[in-house]
XYZ file of C-alpha atoms in Angstrom:
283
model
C -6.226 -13.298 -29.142
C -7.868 -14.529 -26.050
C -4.487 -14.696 -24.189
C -3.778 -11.546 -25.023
C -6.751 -10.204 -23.523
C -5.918 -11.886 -20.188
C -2.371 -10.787 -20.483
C -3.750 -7.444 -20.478
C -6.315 -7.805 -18.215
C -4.316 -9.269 -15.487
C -1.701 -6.822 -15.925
C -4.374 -4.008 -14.733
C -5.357 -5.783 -12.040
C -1.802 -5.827 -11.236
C -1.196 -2.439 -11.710
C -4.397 -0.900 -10.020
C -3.494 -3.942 -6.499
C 0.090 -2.787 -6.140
C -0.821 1.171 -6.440
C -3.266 0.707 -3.991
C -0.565 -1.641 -1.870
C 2.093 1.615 -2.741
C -0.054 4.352 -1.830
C -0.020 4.345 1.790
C 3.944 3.914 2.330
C 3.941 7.048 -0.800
C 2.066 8.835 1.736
C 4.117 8.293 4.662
C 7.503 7.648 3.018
C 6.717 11.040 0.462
C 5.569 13.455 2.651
C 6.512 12.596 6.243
C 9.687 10.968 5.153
C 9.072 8.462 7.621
C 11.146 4.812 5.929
C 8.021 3.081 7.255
C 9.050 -0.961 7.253
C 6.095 -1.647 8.884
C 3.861 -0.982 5.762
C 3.630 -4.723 4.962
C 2.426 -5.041 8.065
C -0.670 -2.835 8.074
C -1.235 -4.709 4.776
C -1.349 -7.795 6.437
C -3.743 -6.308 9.228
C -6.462 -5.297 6.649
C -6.176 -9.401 5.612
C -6.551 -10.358 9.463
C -9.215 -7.854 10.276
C -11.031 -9.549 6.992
C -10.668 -13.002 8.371
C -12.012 -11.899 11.799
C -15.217 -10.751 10.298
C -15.714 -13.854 8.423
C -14.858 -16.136 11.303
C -17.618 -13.863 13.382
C -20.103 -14.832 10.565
C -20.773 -10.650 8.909
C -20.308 -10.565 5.325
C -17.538 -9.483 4.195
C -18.381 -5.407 3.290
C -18.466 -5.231 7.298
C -14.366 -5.701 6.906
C -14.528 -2.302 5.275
C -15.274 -0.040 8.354
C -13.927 -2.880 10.865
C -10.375 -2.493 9.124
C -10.643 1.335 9.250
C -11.491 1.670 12.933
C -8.717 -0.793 13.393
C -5.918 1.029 11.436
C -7.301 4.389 12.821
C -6.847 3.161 16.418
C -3.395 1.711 15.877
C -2.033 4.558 13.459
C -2.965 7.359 15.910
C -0.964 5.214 18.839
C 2.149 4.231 16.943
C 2.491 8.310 15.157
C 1.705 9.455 18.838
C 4.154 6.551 20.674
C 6.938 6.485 18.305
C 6.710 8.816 15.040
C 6.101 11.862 16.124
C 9.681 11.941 17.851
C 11.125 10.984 14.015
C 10.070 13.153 11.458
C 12.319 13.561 8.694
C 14.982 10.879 10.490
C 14.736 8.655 7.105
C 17.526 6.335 9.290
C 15.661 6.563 12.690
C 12.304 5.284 11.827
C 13.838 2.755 9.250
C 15.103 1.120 12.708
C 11.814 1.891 14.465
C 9.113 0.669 12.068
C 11.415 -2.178 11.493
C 11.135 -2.958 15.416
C 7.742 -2.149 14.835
C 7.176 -4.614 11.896
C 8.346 -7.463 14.249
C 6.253 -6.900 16.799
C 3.334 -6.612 15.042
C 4.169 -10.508 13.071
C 4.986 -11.936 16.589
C 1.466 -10.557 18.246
C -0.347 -11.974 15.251
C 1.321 -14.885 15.262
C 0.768 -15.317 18.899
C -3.344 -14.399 18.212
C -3.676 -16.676 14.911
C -0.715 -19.006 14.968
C 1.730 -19.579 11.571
C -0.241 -21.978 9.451
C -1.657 -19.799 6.199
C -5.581 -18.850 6.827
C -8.135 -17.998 3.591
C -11.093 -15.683 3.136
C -14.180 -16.861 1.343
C -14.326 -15.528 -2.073
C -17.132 -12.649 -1.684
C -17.938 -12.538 -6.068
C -17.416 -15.693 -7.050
C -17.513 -16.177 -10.625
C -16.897 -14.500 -14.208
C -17.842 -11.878 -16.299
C -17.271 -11.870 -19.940
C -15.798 -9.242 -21.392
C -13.861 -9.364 -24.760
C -14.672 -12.593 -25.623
C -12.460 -13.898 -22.365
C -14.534 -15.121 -19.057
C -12.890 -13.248 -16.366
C -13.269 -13.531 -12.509
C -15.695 -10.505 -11.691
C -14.227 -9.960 -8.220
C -11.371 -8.551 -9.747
C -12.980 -6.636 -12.829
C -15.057 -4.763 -9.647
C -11.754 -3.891 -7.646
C -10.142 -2.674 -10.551
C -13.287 -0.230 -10.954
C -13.239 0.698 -7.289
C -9.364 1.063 -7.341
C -9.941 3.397 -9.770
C -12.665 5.805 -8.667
C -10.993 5.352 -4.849
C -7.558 7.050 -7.006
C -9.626 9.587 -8.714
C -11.243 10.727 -5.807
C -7.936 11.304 -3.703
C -6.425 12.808 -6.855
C -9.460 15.346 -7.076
C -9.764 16.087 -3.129
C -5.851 16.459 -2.952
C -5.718 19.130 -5.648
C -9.193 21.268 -5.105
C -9.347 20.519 -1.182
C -8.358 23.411 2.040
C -6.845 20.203 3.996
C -4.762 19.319 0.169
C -3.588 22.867 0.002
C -2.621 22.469 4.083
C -0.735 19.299 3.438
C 1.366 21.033 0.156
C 2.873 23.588 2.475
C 3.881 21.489 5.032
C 5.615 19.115 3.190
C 6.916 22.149 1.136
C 8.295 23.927 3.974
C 6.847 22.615 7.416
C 8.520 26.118 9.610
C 6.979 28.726 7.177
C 3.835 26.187 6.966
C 3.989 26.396 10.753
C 4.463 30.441 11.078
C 1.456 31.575 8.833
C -0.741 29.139 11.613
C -0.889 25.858 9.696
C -0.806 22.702 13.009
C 1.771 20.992 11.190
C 1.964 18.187 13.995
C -2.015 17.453 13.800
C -1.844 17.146 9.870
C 1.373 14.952 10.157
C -0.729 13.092 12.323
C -3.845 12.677 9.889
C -1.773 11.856 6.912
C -0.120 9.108 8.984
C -3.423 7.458 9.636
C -4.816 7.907 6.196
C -1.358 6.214 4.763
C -1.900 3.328 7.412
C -5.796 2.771 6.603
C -5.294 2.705 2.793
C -2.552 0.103 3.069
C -5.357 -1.695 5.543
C -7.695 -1.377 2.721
C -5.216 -2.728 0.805
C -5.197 -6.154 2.699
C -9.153 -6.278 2.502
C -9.193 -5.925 -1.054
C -6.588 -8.576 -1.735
C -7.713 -10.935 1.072
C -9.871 -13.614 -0.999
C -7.239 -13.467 -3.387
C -4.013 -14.477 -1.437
C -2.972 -16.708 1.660
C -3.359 -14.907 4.952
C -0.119 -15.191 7.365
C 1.988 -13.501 9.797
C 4.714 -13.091 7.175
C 2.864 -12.291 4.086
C 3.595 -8.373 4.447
C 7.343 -8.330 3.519
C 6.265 -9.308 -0.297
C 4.042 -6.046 -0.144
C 6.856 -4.353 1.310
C 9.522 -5.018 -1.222
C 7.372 -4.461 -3.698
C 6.062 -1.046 -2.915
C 9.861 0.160 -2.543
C 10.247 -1.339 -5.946
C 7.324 0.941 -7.613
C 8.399 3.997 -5.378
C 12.195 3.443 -6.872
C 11.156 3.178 -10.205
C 8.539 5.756 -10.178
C 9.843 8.229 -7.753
C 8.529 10.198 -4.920
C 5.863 13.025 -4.240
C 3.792 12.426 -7.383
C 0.762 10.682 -8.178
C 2.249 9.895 -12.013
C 4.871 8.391 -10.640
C 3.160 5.870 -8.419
C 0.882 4.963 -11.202
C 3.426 4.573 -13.609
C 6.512 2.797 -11.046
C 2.924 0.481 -10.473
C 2.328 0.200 -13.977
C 6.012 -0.858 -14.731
C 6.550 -3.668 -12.239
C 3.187 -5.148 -12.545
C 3.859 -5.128 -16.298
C 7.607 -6.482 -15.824
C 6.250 -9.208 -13.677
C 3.052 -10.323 -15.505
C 4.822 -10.356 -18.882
C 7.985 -12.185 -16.971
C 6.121 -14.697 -14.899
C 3.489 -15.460 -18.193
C 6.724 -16.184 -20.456
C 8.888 -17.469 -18.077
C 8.247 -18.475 -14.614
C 6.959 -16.238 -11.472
C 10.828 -16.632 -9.812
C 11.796 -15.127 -13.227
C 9.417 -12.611 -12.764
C 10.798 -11.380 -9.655
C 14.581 -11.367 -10.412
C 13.416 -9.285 -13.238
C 11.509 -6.828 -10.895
C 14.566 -6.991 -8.846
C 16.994 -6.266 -11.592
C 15.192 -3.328 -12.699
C 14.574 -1.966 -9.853
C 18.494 -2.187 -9.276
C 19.219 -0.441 -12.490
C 17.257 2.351 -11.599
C 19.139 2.904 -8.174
C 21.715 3.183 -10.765
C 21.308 4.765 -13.344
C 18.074 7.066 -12.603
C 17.746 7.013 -8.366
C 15.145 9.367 -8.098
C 12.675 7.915 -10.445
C 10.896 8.914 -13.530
C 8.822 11.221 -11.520
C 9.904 12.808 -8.728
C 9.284 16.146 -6.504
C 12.485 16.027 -5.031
């Protein structure tokens, strides 16, 4: 009974990390169409800018608006610098943010060097809860994951700006004619898909090892939710989430965790196949 409970357990946590890993590249990938290969990358930043407030000596909360400035700052550049010239050229910024994605491992690797780095866990020890004792760092992000999800699904559907954002990914020229600044909002939901994946790499940085490479896991696995679940929908990010983390926690528990990928990866290959646009999709 009691490994049951974790079973569960961690497969929530899993679920809730990788839809908040997803959601930014949903964003940009979804509604931009910008192939954004760089997403791992602004992952990884939100880890870095969390080590660089510990190694100042701030507690770890100041990470939270650190990370944001950051990711605002270096979203409005690259969408102003390179993006903005690409919208919907899937092909074009695939090659871009891929350039982009390099360049981004090589400065970091030039700033911090290649050897794996660690944050200090910020809630250290357990809660109990169902009879199990489990680590109460992650029962609190899977809280804040939550609300954070139901606030964005609220604001989305009752807010002007949400409304603003429908019609131009609907139809950006008749978006555009009735006075809409389609360019400016591209611009803003750019950002906002950059900071959340930053948040991202805050959340998870006590939790994983910090490196220059560590976003192309994030990467494959956020195309893996966004082929299973489809784009443009909320559902289907939760539920492509929901079905990998659940593939790869029940996988890696039975099995091993390289069994747990090749059974991500053969899923997410069957889908391509048999259902390519997801069990939710807009498109």
């Amino acid at each position: 009974m009691e490994l049951l409970v974790v079973n569960i357990l961690n497969f929530v946590f899993a679920t809730a990390t990788l839809a908040l890993v997803v959601l930014g590249l949903a964003i940009i990938f979804g509604m931009l169409g910008v192939m954004n290969m760089a997403h791992g990358e602004f992952v990884m930043l939100g880890a870095y800018g969390a080590l660089v407030v510990q190694n100042a000596g701030l507690h770890f909360l100041f990470a939270i608006p650190f990370v944001l400035l950051l990711c605002i700052i270096v979203g409005w550049f690259i969408e102003w610098s390179i993006i903005r010239h690409l919208y919907r050229r899937p092909f074009d910024t695939l090659l871009a943010t891929w350039g982009l994605a390099i360049l981004l491992r090589k400065g970091i690797e030039a700033i911090f060097g290649r050897d794996y780095k660690s944050i200090d866990q910020t809630l250290p020890g357990t809660v109990q809860l169902m009879g199990v004792d489990y680590p109460a760092y992650r029962l609190v992000l899977i809280g804040l994951i939550a609300l954070f999800f139901l606030s964005i699904f609220l604001w989305y559907r009752k807010s002007n700006t949400g409304a603003r954002i429908k019609a131009m990914v609907t139809n950006p020229a008749l978006a555009s004619a009735v006075g809409i600044d389609t360019r400016h909002l591209a611009r803003l939901t750019f950002i906002f898909g950059v900071c959340t994946a930053g948040l991202a790499g805050v959340a998870l940085a006590p939790m994983v090892r910090i490196d220059p490479f560590m976003g192309l896991d994030y990467l494959l696995s956020s195309f893996f939710v966004l082929v299973v679940g489809g784009l443009g929908s909320l559902e289907g990010l939760l539920t492509g989430a929901s079905v990998i983390a659940g593939t790869d926690v029940t996988v890696s528990a039975l099995i091993s965790k390289t069994g747990g990928y090749i059974a991500v990866l053969t899923l997410s290959i069957l889908f391509l196949w048999l259902r390519p646009n997801g069990l939710f999709s807009s498109r």
